[in-house]
Tab-separated table of C-alpha atoms in Angstrom:
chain	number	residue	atom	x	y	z
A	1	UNK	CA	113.296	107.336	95.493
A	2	UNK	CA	110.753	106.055	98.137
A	3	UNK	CA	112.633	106.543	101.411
A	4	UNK	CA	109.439	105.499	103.928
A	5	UNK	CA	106.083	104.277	103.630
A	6	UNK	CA	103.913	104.510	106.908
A	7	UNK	CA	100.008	103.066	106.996
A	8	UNK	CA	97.873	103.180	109.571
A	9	UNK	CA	94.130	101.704	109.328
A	10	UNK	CA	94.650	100.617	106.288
A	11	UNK	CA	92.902	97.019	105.006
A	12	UNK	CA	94.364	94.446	107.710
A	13	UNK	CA	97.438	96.882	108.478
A	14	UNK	CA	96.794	98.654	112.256
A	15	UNK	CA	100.001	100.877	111.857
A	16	UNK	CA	103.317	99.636	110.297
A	17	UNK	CA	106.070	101.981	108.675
A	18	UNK	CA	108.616	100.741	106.134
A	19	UNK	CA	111.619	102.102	105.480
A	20	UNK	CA	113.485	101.376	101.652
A	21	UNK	CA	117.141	101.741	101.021
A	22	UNK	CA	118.553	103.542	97.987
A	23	UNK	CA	118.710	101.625	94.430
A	24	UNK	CA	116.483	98.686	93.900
A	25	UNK	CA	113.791	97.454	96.276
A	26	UNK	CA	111.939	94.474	96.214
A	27	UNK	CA	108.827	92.926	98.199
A	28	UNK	CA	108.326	89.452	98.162
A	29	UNK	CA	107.316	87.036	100.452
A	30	UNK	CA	104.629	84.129	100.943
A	31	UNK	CA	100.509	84.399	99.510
A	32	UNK	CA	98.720	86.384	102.117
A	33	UNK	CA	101.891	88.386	103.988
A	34	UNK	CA	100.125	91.812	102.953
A	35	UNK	CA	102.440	92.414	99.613
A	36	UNK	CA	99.536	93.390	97.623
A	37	UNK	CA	98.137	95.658	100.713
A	38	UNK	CA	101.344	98.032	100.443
A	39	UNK	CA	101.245	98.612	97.193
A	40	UNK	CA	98.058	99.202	97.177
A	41	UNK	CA	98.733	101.953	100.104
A	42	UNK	CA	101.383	103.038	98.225
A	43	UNK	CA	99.076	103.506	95.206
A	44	UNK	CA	96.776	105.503	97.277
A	45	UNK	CA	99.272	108.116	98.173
A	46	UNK	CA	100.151	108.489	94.850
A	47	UNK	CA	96.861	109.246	93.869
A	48	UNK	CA	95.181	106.135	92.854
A	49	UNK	CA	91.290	105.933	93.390
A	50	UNK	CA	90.595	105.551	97.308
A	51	UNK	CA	87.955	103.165	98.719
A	52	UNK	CA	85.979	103.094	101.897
A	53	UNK	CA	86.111	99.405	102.573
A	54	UNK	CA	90.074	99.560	102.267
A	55	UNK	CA	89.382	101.075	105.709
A	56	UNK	CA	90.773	98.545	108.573
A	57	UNK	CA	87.691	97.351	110.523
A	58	UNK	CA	86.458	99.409	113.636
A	59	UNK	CA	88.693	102.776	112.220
A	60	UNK	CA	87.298	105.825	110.858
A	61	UNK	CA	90.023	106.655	108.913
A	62	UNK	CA	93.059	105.626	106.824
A	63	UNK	CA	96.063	107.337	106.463
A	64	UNK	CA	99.134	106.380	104.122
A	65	UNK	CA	102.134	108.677	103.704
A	66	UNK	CA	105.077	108.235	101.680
A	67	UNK	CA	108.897	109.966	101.908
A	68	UNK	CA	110.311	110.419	98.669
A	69	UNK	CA	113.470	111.939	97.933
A	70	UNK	CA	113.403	113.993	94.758
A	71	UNK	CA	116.199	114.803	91.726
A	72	UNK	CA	115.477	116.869	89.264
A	73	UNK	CA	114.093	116.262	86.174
A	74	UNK	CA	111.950	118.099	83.675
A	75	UNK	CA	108.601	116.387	84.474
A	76	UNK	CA	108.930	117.449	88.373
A	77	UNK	CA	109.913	120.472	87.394
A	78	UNK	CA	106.720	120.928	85.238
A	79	UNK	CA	104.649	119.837	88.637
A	80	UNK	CA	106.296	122.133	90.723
A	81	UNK	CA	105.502	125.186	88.479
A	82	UNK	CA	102.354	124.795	88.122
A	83	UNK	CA	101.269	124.015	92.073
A	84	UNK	CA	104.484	125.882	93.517
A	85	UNK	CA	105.073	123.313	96.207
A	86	UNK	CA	108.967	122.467	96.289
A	87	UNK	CA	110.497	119.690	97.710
A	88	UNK	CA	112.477	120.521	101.499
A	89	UNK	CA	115.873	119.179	101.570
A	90	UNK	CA	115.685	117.084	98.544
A	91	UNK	CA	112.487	115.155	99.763
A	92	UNK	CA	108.558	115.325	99.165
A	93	UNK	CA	106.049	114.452	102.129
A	94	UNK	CA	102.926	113.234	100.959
A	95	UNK	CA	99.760	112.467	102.825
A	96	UNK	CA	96.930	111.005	102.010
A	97	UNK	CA	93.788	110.188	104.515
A	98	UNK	CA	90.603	108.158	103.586
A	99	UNK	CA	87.058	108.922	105.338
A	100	UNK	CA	85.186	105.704	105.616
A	101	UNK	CA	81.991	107.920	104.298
A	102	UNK	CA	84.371	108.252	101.231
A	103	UNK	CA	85.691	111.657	101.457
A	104	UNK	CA	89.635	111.889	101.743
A	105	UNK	CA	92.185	114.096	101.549
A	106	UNK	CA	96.026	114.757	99.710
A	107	UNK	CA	98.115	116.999	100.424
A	108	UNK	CA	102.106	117.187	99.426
A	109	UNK	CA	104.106	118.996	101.759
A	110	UNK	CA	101.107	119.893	104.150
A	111	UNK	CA	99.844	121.986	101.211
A	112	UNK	CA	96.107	119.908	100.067
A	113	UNK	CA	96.145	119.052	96.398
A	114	UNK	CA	93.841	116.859	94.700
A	115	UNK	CA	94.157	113.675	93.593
A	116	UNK	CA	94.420	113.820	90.004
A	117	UNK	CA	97.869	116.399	91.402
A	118	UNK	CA	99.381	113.529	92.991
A	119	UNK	CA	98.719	110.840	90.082
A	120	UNK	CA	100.602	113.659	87.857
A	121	UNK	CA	103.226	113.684	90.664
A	122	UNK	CA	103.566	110.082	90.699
A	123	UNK	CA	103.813	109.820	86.783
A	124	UNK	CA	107.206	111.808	87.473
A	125	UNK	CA	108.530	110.347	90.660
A	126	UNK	CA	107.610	106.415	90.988
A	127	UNK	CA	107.278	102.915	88.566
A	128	UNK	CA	105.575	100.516	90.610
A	129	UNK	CA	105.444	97.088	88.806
A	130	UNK	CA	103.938	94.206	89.088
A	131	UNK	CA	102.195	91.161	87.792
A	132	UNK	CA	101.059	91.915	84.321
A	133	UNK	CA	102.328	95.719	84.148
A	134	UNK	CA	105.281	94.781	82.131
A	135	UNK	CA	102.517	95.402	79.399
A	136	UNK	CA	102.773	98.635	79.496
A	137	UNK	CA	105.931	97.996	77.420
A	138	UNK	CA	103.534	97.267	74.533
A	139	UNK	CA	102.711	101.135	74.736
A	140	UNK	CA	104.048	103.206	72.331
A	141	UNK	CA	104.222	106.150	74.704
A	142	UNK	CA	105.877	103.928	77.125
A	143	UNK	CA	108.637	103.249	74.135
A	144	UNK	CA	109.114	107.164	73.576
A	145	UNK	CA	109.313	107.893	77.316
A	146	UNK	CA	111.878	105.102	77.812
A	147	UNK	CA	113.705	106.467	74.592
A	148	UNK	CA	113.705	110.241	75.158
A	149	UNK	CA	115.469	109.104	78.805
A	150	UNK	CA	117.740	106.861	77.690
A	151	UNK	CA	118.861	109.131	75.462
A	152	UNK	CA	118.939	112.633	77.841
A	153	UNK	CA	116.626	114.810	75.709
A	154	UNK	CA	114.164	114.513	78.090
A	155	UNK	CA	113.945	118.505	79.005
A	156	UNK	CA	114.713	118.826	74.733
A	157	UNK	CA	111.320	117.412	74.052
A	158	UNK	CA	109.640	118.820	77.131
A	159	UNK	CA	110.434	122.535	75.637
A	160	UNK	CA	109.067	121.286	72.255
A	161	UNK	CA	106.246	119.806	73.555
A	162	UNK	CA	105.621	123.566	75.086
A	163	UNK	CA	106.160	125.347	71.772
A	164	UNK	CA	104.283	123.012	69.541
A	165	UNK	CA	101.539	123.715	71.683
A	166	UNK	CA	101.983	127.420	71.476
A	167	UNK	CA	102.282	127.306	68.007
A	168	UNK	CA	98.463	124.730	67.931
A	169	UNK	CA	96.665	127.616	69.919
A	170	UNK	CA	97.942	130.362	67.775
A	171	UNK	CA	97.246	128.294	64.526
A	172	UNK	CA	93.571	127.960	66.088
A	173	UNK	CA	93.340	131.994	66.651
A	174	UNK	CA	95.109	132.371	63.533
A	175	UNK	CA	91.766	130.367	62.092
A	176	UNK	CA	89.219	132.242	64.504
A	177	UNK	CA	90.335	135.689	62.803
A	178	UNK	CA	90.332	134.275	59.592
A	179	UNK	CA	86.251	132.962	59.704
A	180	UNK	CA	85.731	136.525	61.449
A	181	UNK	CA	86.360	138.479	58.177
């Protein structure tokens, strides 16, 4: 669950920090109140594609971080095997800075990662939606995800999904020795 959100130099934003209470959270407000502008610095931290002229005027620099407390499940578990950053007490600091010559940096935890790390990280942690992303329900990936939760099998298919992939690179050895002889 996002627990804080704090920008600075980002688009119109000079420095503003915004805290979320647990359960459901929802932004709304008039055209033009900066809606769009924290999602899209939310989007950032999470590993979306960063942009130079999302810098505010006269700054060098953006910088978004986000607070998110963490529960298990098997995708984060995945993630945090395979960079070995854990969460500390229950939550996950991530940072993200923007260079206005384009360069930026991530890091979760004060340990860098890149930013195809944090989009993985964000596929396990946060659903941001918005105007036309109830689409994604048309995605039959989106249906099996949904499914596999609702149901609690989750981890279940997350261990298949490890041995059936075992089992496809041994098949391809398997194939390798055989055009050998």
């Amino acid at each position: 669950m996002l627990e804080e959100l704090n920008i600075r130099n980002y688009a119109l934003i000079d420095e503003v920090s915004v805290h979320f209470k647990p359960g459901f959270n929802v932004l709304s407000g008039e055209t033009g109140t900066g809606k769009s502008i924290l999602i899209d610095a939310l989007s950032l931290a999470l590993g979306a594609k960063g942009r130079g002229e999302s810098i505010r005027e006269g700054a060098q620099e953006a910088e978004v971080t986000a607070t998110i407390r963490v529960s298990s499940s098997p995708e984060l578990s995945l993630w945090v095997e395979k960079y070995g950053i854990e969460p500390e007490d229950g939550a996950l600091l991530i940072r993200r800075t923007l260079k206005r010559n384009g360069r930026g940096s991530a890091s979760v935890q004060a340990v860098p990662v890149t930013r195809s790390a944090l989009a993985e990280l964000s596929d396990a942690l946060v659903d941001i939606h918005g105007q036309h992303e109830h689409q994604s329900l048309f995605k039959v990936a989106v249906h099996r995800k949904l499914l596999d939760r609702f149901a609690g099998i989750e981890e279940r298919v997350q261990n298949f999904n490890v041995l059936f992939s075992r089992l496809s690179d041994m098949g391809k050895q398997l194939e390798e020795l055989d055009r050998e002889d």
